[in-house]
C-alpha positions as CSV (number, residue, x, y, z in Angstrom):
1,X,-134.3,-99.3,42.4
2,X,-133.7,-102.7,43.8
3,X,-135.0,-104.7,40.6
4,X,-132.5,-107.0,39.8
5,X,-130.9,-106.0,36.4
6,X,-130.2,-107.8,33.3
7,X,-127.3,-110.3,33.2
8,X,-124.6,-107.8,31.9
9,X,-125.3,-105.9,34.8
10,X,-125.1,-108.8,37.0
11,X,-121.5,-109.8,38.5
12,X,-119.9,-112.6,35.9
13,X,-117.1,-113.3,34.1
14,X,-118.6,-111.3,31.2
15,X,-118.4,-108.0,33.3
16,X,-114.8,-107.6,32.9
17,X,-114.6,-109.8,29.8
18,X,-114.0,-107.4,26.6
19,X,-116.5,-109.4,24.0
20,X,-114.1,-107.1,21.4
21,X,-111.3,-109.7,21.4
22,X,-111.3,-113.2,20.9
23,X,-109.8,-114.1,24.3
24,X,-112.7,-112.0,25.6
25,X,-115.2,-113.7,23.2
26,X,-114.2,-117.2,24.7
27,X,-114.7,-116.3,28.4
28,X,-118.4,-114.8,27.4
29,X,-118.8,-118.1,25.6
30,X,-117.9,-120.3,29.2
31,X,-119.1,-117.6,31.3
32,X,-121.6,-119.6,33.3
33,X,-119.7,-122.3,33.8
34,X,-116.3,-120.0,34.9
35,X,-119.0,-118.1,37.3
36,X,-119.9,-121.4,39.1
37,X,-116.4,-122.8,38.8
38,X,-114.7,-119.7,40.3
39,X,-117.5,-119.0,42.9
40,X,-118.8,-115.7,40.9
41,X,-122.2,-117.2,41.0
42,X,-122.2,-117.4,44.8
43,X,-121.6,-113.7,44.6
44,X,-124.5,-112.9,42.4
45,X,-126.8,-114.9,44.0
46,X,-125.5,-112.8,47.6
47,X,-126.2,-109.5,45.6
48,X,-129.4,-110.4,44.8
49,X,-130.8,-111.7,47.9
50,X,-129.6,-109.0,49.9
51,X,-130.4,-106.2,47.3
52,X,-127.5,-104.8,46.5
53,X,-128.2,-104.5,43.0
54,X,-128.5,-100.9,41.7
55,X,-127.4,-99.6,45.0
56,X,-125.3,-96.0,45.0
57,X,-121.3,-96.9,45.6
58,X,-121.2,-96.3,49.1
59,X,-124.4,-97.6,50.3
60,X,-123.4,-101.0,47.8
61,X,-120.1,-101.2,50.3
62,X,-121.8,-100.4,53.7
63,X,-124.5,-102.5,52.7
64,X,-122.7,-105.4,51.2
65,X,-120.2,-105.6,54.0
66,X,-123.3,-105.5,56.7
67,X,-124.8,-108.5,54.8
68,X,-121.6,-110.5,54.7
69,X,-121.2,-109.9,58.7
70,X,-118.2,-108.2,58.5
71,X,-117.0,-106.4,61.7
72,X,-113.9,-103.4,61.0
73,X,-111.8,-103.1,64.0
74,X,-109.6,-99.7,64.4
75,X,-111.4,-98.1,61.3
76,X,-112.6,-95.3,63.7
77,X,-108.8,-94.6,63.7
78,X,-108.9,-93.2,60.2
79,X,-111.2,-89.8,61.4
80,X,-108.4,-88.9,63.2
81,X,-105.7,-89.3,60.9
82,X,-106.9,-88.4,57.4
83,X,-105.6,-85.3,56.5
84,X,-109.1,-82.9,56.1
85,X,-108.3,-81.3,52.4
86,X,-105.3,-81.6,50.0
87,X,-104.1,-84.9,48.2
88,X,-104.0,-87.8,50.0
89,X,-102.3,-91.0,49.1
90,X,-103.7,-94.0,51.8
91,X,-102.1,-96.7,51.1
92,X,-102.6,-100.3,52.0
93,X,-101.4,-103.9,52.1
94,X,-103.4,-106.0,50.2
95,X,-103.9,-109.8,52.3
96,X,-107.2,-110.8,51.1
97,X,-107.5,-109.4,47.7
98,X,-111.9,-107.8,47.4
99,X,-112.9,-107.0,51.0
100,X,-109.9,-104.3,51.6
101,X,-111.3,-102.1,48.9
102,X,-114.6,-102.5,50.0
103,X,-113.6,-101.7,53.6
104,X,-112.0,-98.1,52.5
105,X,-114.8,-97.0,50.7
106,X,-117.2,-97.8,53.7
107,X,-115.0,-96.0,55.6
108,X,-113.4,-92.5,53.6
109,X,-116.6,-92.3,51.9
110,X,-117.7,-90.9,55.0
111,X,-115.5,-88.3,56.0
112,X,-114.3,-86.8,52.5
113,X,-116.5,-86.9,49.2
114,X,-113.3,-86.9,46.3
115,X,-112.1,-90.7,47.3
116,X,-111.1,-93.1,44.5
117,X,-109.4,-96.6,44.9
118,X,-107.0,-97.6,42.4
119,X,-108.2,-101.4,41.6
120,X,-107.7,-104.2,39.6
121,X,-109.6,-104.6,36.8
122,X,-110.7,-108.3,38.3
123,X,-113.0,-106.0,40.5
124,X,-115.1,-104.9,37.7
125,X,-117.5,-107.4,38.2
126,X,-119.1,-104.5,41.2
127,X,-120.4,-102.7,38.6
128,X,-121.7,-100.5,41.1
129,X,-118.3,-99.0,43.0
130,X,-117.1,-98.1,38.9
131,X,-117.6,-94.4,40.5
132,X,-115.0,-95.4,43.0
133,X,-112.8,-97.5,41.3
134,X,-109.7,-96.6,39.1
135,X,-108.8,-99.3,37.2
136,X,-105.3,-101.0,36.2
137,X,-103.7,-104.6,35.3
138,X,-101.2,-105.3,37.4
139,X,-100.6,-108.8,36.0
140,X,-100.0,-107.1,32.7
141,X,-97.7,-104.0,32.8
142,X,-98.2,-102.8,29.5
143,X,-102.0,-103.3,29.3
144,X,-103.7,-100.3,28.0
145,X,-105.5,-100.0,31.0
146,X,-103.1,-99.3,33.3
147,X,-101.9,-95.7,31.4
148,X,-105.4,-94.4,31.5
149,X,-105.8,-95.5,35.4
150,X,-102.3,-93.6,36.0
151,X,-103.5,-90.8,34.5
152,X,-107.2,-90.6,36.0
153,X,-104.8,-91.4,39.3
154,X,-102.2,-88.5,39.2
155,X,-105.3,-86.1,37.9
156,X,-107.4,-87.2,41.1
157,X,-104.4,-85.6,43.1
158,X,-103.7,-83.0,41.3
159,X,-107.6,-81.6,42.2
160,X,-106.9,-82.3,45.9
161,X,-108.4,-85.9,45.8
162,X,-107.8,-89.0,48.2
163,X,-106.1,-91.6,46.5
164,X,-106.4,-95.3,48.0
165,X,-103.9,-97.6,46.5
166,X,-102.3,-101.0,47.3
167,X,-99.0,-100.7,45.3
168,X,-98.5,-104.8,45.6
169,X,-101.3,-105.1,42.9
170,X,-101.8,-108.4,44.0
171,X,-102.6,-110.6,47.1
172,X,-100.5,-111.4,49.7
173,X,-98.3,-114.5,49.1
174,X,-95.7,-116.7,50.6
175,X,-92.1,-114.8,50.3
176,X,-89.8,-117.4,50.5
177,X,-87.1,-114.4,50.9
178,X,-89.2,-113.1,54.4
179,X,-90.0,-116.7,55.8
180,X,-93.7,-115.1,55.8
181,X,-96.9,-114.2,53.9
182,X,-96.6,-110.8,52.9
183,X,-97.3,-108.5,49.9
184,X,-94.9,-108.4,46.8
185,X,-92.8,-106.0,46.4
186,X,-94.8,-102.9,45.5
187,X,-94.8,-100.7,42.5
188,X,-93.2,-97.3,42.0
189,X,-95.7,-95.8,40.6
190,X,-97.6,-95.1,44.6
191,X,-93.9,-92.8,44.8
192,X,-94.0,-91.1,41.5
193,X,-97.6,-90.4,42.2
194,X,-96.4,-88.6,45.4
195,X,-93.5,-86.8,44.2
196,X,-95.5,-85.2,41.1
197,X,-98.4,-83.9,43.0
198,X,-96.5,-83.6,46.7
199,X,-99.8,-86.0,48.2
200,X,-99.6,-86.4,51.4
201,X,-98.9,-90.3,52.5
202,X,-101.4,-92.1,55.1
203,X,-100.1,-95.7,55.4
204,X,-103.0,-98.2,56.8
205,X,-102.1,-102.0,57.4
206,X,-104.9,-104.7,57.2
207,X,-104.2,-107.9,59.3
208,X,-105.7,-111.7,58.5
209,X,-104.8,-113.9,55.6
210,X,-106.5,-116.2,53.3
211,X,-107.5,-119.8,53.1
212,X,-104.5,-122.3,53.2
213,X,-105.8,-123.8,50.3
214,X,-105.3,-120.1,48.6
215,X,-101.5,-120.4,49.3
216,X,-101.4,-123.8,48.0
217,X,-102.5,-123.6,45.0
218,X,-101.2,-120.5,44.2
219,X,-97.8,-121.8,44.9
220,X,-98.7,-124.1,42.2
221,X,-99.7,-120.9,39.4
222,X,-99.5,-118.0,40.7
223,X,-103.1,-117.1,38.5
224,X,-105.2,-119.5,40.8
225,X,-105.1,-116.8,43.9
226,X,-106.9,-114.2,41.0
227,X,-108.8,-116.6,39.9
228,X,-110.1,-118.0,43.7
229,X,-110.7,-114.4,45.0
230,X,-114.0,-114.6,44.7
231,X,-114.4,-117.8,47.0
232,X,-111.9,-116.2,49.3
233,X,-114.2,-112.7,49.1
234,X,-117.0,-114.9,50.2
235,X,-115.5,-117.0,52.8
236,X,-115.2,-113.5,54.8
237,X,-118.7,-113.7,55.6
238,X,-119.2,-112.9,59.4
239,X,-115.7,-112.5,59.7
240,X,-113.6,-109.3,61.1
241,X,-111.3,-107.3,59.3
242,X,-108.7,-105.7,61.5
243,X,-107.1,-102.3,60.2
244,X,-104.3,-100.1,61.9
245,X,-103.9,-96.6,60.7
246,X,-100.7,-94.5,60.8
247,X,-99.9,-91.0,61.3
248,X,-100.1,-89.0,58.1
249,X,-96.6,-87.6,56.6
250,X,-95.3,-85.3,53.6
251,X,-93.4,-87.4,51.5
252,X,-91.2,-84.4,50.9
253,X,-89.7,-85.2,54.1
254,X,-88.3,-88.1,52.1
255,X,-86.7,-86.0,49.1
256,X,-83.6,-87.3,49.6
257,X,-84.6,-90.7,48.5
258,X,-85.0,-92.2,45.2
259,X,-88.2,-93.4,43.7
260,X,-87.7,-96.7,44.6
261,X,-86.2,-96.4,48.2
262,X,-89.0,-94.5,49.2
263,X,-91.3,-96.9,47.6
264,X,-89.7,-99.6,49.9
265,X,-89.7,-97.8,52.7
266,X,-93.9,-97.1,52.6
267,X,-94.0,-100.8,52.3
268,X,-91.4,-101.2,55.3
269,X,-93.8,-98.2,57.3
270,X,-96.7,-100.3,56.2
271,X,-95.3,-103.3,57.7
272,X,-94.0,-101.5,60.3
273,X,-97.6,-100.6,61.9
274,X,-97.4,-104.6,63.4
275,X,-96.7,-104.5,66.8
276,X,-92.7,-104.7,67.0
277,X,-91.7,-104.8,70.6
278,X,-92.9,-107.6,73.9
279,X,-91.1,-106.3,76.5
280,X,-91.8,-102.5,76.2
281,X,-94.3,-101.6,79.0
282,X,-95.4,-98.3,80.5
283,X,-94.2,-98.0,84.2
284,X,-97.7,-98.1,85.8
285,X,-96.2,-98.1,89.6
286,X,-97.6,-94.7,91.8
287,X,-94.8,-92.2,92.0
288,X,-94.5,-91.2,95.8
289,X,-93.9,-86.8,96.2
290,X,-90.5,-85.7,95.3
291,X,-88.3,-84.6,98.2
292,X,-88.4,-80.8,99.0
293,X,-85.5,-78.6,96.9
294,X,-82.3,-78.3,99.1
295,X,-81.5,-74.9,100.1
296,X,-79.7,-73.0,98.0
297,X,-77.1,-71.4,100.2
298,X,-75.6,-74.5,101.2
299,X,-75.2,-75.6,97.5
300,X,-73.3,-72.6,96.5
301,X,-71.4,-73.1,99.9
302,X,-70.3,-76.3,99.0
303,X,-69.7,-75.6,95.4
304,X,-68.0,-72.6,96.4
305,X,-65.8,-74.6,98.7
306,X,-64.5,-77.0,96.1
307,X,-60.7,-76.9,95.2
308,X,-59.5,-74.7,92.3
309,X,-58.6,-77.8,90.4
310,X,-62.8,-79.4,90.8
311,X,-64.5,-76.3,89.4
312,X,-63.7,-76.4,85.6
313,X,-65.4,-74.5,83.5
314,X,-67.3,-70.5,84.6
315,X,-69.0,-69.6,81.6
316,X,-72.5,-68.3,80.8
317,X,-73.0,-67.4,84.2
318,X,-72.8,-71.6,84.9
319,X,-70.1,-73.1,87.1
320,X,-69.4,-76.6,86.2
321,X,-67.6,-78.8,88.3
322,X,-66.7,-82.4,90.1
323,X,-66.7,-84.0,93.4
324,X,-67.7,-87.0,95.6
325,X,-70.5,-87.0,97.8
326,X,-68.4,-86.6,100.8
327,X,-67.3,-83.1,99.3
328,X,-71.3,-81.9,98.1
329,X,-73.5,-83.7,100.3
330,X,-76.3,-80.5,99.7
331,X,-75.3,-80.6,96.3
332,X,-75.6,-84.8,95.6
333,X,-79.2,-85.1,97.1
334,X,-80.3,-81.7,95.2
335,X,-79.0,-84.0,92.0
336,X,-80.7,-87.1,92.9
337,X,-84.0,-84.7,93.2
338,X,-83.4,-82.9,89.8
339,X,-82.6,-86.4,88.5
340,X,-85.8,-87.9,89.5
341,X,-88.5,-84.7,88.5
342,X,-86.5,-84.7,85.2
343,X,-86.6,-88.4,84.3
344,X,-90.2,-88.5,85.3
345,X,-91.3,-86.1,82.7
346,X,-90.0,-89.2,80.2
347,X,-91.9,-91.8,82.1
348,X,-88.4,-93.3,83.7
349,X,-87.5,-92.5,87.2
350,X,-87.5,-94.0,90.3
351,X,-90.9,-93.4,91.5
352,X,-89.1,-92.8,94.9
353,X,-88.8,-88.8,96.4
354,X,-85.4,-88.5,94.8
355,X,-83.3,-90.9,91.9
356,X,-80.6,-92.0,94.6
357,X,-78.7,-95.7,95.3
358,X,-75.5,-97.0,96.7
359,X,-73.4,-96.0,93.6
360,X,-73.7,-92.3,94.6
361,X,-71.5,-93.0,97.5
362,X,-68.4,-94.1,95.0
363,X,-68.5,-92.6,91.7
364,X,-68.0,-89.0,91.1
365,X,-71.0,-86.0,90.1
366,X,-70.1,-83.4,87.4
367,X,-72.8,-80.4,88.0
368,X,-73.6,-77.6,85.6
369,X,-74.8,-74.8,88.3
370,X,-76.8,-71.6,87.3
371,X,-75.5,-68.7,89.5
372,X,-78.4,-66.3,88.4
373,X,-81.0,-68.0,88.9
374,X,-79.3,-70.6,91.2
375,X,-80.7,-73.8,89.6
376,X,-78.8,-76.9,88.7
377,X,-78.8,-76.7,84.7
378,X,-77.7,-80.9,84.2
379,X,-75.3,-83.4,86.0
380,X,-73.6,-86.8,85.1
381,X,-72.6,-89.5,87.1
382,X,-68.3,-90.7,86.6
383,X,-66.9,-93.9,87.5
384,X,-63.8,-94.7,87.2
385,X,-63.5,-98.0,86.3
386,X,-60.4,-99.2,88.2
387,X,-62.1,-97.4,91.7
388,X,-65.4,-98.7,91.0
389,X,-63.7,-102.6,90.8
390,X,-62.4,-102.4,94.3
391,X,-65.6,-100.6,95.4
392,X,-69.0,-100.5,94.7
393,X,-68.4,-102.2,91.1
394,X,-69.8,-100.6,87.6
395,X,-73.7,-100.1,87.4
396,X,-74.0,-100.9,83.8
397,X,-73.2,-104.8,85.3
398,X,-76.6,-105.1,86.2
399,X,-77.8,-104.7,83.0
400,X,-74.8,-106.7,80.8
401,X,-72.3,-109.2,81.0
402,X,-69.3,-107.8,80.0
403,X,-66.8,-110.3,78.9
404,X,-62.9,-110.3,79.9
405,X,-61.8,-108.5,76.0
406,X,-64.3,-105.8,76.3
407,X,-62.5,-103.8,78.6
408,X,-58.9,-105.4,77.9
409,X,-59.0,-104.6,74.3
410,X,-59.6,-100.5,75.6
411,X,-57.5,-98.1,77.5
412,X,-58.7,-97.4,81.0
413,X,-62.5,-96.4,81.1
414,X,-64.3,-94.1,82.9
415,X,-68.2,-94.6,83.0
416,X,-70.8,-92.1,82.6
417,X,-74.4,-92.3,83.2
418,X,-77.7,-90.9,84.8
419,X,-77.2,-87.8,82.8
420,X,-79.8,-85.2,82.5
421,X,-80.3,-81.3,81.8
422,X,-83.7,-80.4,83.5
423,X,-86.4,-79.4,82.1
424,X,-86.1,-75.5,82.3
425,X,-82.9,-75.7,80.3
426,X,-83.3,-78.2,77.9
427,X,-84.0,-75.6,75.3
428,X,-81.3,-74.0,75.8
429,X,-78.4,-75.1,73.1
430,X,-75.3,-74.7,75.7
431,X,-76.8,-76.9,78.8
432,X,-75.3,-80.0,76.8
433,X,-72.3,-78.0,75.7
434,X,-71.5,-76.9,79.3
435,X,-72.0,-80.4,80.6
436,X,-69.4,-82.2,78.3
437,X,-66.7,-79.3,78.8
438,X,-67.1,-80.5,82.2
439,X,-66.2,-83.6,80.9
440,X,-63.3,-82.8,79.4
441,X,-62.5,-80.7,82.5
442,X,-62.4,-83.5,84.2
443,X,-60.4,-85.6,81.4
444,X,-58.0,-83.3,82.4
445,X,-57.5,-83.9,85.7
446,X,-57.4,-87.8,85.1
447,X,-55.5,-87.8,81.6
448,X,-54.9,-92.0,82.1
449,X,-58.5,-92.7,80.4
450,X,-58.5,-93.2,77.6
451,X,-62.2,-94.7,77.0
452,X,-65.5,-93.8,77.8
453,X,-68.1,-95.7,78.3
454,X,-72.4,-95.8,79.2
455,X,-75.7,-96.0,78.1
456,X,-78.2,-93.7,75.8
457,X,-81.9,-94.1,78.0
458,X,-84.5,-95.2,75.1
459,X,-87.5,-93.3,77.1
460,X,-90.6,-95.4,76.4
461,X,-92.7,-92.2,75.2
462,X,-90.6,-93.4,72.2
463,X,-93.1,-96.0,69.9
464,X,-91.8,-99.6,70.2
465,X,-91.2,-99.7,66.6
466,X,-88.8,-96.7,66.8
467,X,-86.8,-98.2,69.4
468,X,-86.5,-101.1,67.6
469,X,-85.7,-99.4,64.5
470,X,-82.8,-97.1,66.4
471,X,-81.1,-100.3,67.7
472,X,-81.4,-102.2,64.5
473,X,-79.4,-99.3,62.7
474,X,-77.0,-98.1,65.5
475,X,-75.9,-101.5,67.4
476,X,-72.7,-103.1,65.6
477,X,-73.1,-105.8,67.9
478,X,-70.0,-106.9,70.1
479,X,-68.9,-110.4,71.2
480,X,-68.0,-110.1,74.6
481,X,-70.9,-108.4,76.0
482,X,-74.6,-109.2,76.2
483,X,-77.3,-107.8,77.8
484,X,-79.0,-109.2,81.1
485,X,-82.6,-108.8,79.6
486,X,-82.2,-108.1,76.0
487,X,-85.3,-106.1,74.3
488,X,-87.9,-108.7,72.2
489,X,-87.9,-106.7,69.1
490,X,-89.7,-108.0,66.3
491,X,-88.9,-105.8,63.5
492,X,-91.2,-106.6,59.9
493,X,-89.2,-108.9,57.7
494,X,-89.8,-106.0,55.0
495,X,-87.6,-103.6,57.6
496,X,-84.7,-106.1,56.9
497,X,-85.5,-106.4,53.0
498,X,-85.2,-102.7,53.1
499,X,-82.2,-102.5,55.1
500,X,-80.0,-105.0,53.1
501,X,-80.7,-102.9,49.8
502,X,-80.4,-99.3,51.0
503,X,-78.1,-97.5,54.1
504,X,-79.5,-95.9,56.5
505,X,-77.7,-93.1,57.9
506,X,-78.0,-90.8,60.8
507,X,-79.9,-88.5,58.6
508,X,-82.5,-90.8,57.6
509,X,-83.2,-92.5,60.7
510,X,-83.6,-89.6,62.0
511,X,-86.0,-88.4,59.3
512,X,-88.0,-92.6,60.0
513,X,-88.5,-91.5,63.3
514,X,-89.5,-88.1,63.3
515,X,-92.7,-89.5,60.8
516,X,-93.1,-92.5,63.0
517,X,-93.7,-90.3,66.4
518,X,-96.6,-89.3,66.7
519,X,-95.3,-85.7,68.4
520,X,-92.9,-85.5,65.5
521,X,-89.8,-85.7,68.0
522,X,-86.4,-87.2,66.2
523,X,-83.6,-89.0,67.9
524,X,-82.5,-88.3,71.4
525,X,-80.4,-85.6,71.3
526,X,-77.6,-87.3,73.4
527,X,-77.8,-89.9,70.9
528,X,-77.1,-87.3,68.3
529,X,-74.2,-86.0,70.3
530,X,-72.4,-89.5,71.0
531,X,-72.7,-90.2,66.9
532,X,-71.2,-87.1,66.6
533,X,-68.3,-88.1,69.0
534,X,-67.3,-91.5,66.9
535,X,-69.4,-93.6,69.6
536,X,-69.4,-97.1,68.6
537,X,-73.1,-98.5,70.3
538,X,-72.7,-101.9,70.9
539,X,-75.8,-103.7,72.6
540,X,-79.4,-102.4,74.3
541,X,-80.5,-103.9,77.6
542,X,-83.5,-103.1,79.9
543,X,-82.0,-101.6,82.8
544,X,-84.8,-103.4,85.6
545,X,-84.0,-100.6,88.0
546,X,-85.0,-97.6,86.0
547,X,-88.5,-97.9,85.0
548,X,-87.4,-100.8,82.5
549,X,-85.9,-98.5,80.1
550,X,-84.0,-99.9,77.5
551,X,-80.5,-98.6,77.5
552,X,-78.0,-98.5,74.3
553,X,-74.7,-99.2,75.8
554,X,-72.1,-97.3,74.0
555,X,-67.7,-96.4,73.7
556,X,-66.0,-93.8,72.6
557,X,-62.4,-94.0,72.0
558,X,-60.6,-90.4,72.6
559,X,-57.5,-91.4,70.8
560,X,-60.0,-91.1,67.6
561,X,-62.1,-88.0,68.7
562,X,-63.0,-85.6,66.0
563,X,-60.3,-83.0,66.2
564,X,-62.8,-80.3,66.8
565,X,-64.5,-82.2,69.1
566,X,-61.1,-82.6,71.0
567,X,-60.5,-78.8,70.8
568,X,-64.2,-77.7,72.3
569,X,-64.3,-80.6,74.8
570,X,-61.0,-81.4,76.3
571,X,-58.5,-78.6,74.7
């Protein structure tokens, strides 16, 4: 089977030339000399020296790829993440233009046996991966061609097949839009393909670029990067091709968007699988023992003892109230204890037997306590604002610099933070509810502020690209603060592309983040709950004494509380 066939078989010009038309008939004619001209004959003589001729599909790619040299890095990514049955869309940037097709078939071939790539027609010329290849014309839109391939696509899914597409249709370019080389903007049809047989979307993203010569000329005519594929193809020998696979997602978690938002966003989630974030890094320090749990009797002793006017709230067999450390010493270092075993769980936390520093000695603790089972639900920490100037100052300056108009253009502020529900309550829907009645509670007994102020913890079990992507869309940024150590994000160009032609509301981020993660988990729910409250989020900031989490600094104005909010919370 390795006799080397005739010339028609053989890759040339003449393989995807049709001899029917006369355009066709002139390329046959010059065929040997567009072969040596465009580096086709280097390809033919590879074929034939290393046998590929005549080879099945997937031994032609395996083997074809081994003789070039080509190492794939991450590929061993793709066992995991492509879905076992059912259609599957995987879909691809396209940087080099030959090896990336090449490079899926090695690799799906292998773990599902109803894989088909759609391909340009220029790839003809491998005669042997026809029974892999679909065929369109992307540099003609209304070639014949490109209806049959459609169709041979969407019936593909429709029997359960795996679909490999790259929906730029051509190699990646210079954008002078993005300030990069990156794809063109993609076709629809890798959407309407989705939404018509409800495929399941695996986005992989291939790394590298071509020769610079490549991008020269083809900012010259954009036909001499088709035409200098082949050299390009070749110039890959004993090279490696890097590939990063993302999590598999329905793409009827994306119903709400139009054909051509959610075809930008697959190229934004394609993008997106870069690595977005520097300055993001696991806390790797030893955590020392937490510090034994206080004893119960003296906690209910001291809660007990509080005045009328500091226990706010009894409902649902909870007690929430308020006090300084002075008033619930028991109490306080039971907190700090909670504060730490709960914060670890999100790999935050002191490392230290319990979460505790000097600005528990001058801001105030709002509790949530359990009287059946005598467990601390949640607690915040309240500063005043105007106490905390004359005191131990506001904790959130060691992560910005305020400026003199942030808090002069605001009524008085109080500022909350290290808040936390622990971890046997957190299901439970009225932990959060109890907590922020407490609030209001104690809005009530300081009616002067006006303005409340803090951070949103970003825990780092978040990916770096959802962080990044949370900021991007929350933060209005404000002029008179900054943070000490601001986050490095690097979010794709195509992120922004995407942002400046479509909003992005609570909903959908929401929905970006849930497919990005991969445990499926949403937006932190006291995120949620400020946006619900009219917060305004105005800058993120890695707070250097808690694990290096980023924090989202945000306001909230009561005089513009959502009436309902105002009746539940405050009254």
């Amino acid at each position: 089977m390795s006799a080397v066939p005739d010339i028609q078989q053989r890759v040339s010009v003449r393989t995807i030339a049709d001899p029917k038309t006369p355009f066709g008939r002139r390329l046959h004619f010059f065929a040997p000399l567009l072969d040596r001209v465009l580096g086709i004959d280097a390809i033919d003589r590879f074929c034939e020296r290393h046998g590929l001729y005549g080879l099945p599909a997937e031994r032609f790619a395996k083997d074809g790829l081994d003789a070039l040299g080509v190492t794939i890095n991450g590929g061993e990514c793709i066992r995991d993440r492509l879905p076992e049955d059912g259609p599957v869309i995987v879909v691809g940037n396209h940087p080099h233009g030959g090896i990336e097709g090449l490079v899926m078939v090695n690799l799906l071939a292998a773990l599902r046996p109803d894989v088909k790539v759609m391909a340009n027609t220029a790839l003809r010329v491998f005669a042997e991966l026809d029974p892999y290849f679909l065929y369109v014309n992307p540099l003609q839109p209304r070639h014949p061609s490109n209806g049959r391939g459609l169709r041979e696509s969407l019936r593909h899914l429709r029997n359960g097949g795996v679909l490999v597409m790259f929906p730029a249709g051509r190699t990646s370019f210079y954008q002078k839009d993005l300030g990069q080389i990156a794809d063109a903007e993609w076709n629809r049809s890798v959407a309407n393909l989705a939404r018509r047989t409800g495929a399941k979307i695996l986005p992989v993203r291939f790394t590298g670029q071509n020769s610079a010569l490549f991008y020269r000329l083809g900012s010259i005519w954009y036909r001499f990067r088709l035409l200098m594929l082949a050299r390009e193809l070749m110039k890959m020998a004993d090279k490696s091709v890097d590939i990063v696979v993302g999590r598999a997602f329905d793409s009827a978690a994306l119903a709400s968007l139009d054909e051509d938002a959610l075809t930008e966003l697959l190229q934004v989630k394609c993008a997106a699988l870069q690595p977005p974030v520097a300055n993001l890094t696991t806390h790797a320090d030893e955590d020392r023992p937490l510090a034994l749990a206080g004893a119960r009797h003296e906690i209910e002793a001291e809660i007990d003892g509080l005045p009328p006017a500091q226990r706010v709230v009894e409902a649902r067999g909870c007690v929430v109230g308020f006090g300084t450390r002075r008033q619930l010493p028991s109490l306080v270092q039971e907190i700090a204890r909670e504060r730490e075993r709960t914060f670890r769980l999100l790999d935050e936390g002191s490392g230290e037997p319990i979460d505790t520093d000097q600005y528990d000695d001058h801001f105030d603790h709002l509790f949530c306590w359990d009287r059946q089972t005598r467990a601390l639900v949640g607690a915040y920490r309240i500063g005043r604002r105007d106490v905390l100037a004359t005191t131990s100052g506001s904790y959130l300056e060691q992560m910005f610099d305020f400026g003199t108009d942030f808090f002069a253009n605001r009524a008085p502020a109080l500022e909350l933070g290290r808040s936390f529900v622990t971890p046997e309550f957190q299901r439970s829907r009225h932990a959060l509810d109890l907590l922020w009645r407490g609030i209001g509670g104690y809005l009530r007994a300081y009616p002067a502020y006006g303005t409340l102020y803090g951070t949103v913890s970003l825990t780092r079990q978040y990916d770096p690209m959802s962080i990044a992507m949370i900021c991007d869309v929350m933060i209005d940024p404000a002029t008179d603060v900054r943070p000490r150590e601001p986050i490095a994000a690097l979010l794709p160009p195509e992120w922004h592309r995407f942002r400046r032609n479509r909003p992005i509301d609570l909903s959908l981020l929401n929905t970006l983040v849930t497919i990005r993660e991969a445990d499926g988990k949403g937006l932190p729910v006291l995120l949620r709950h400020y946006a619900a409250l009219g917060a305004k989020f105005h800058a993120v900031g890695i707070d250097a004494n808690f694990a290096a989490t980023p924090g989202l600094l945000l306001s909230v104005d009561l005089a513009t509380l959502p009436e309902a909010k105002r009746r539940r919370y405050i009254g």
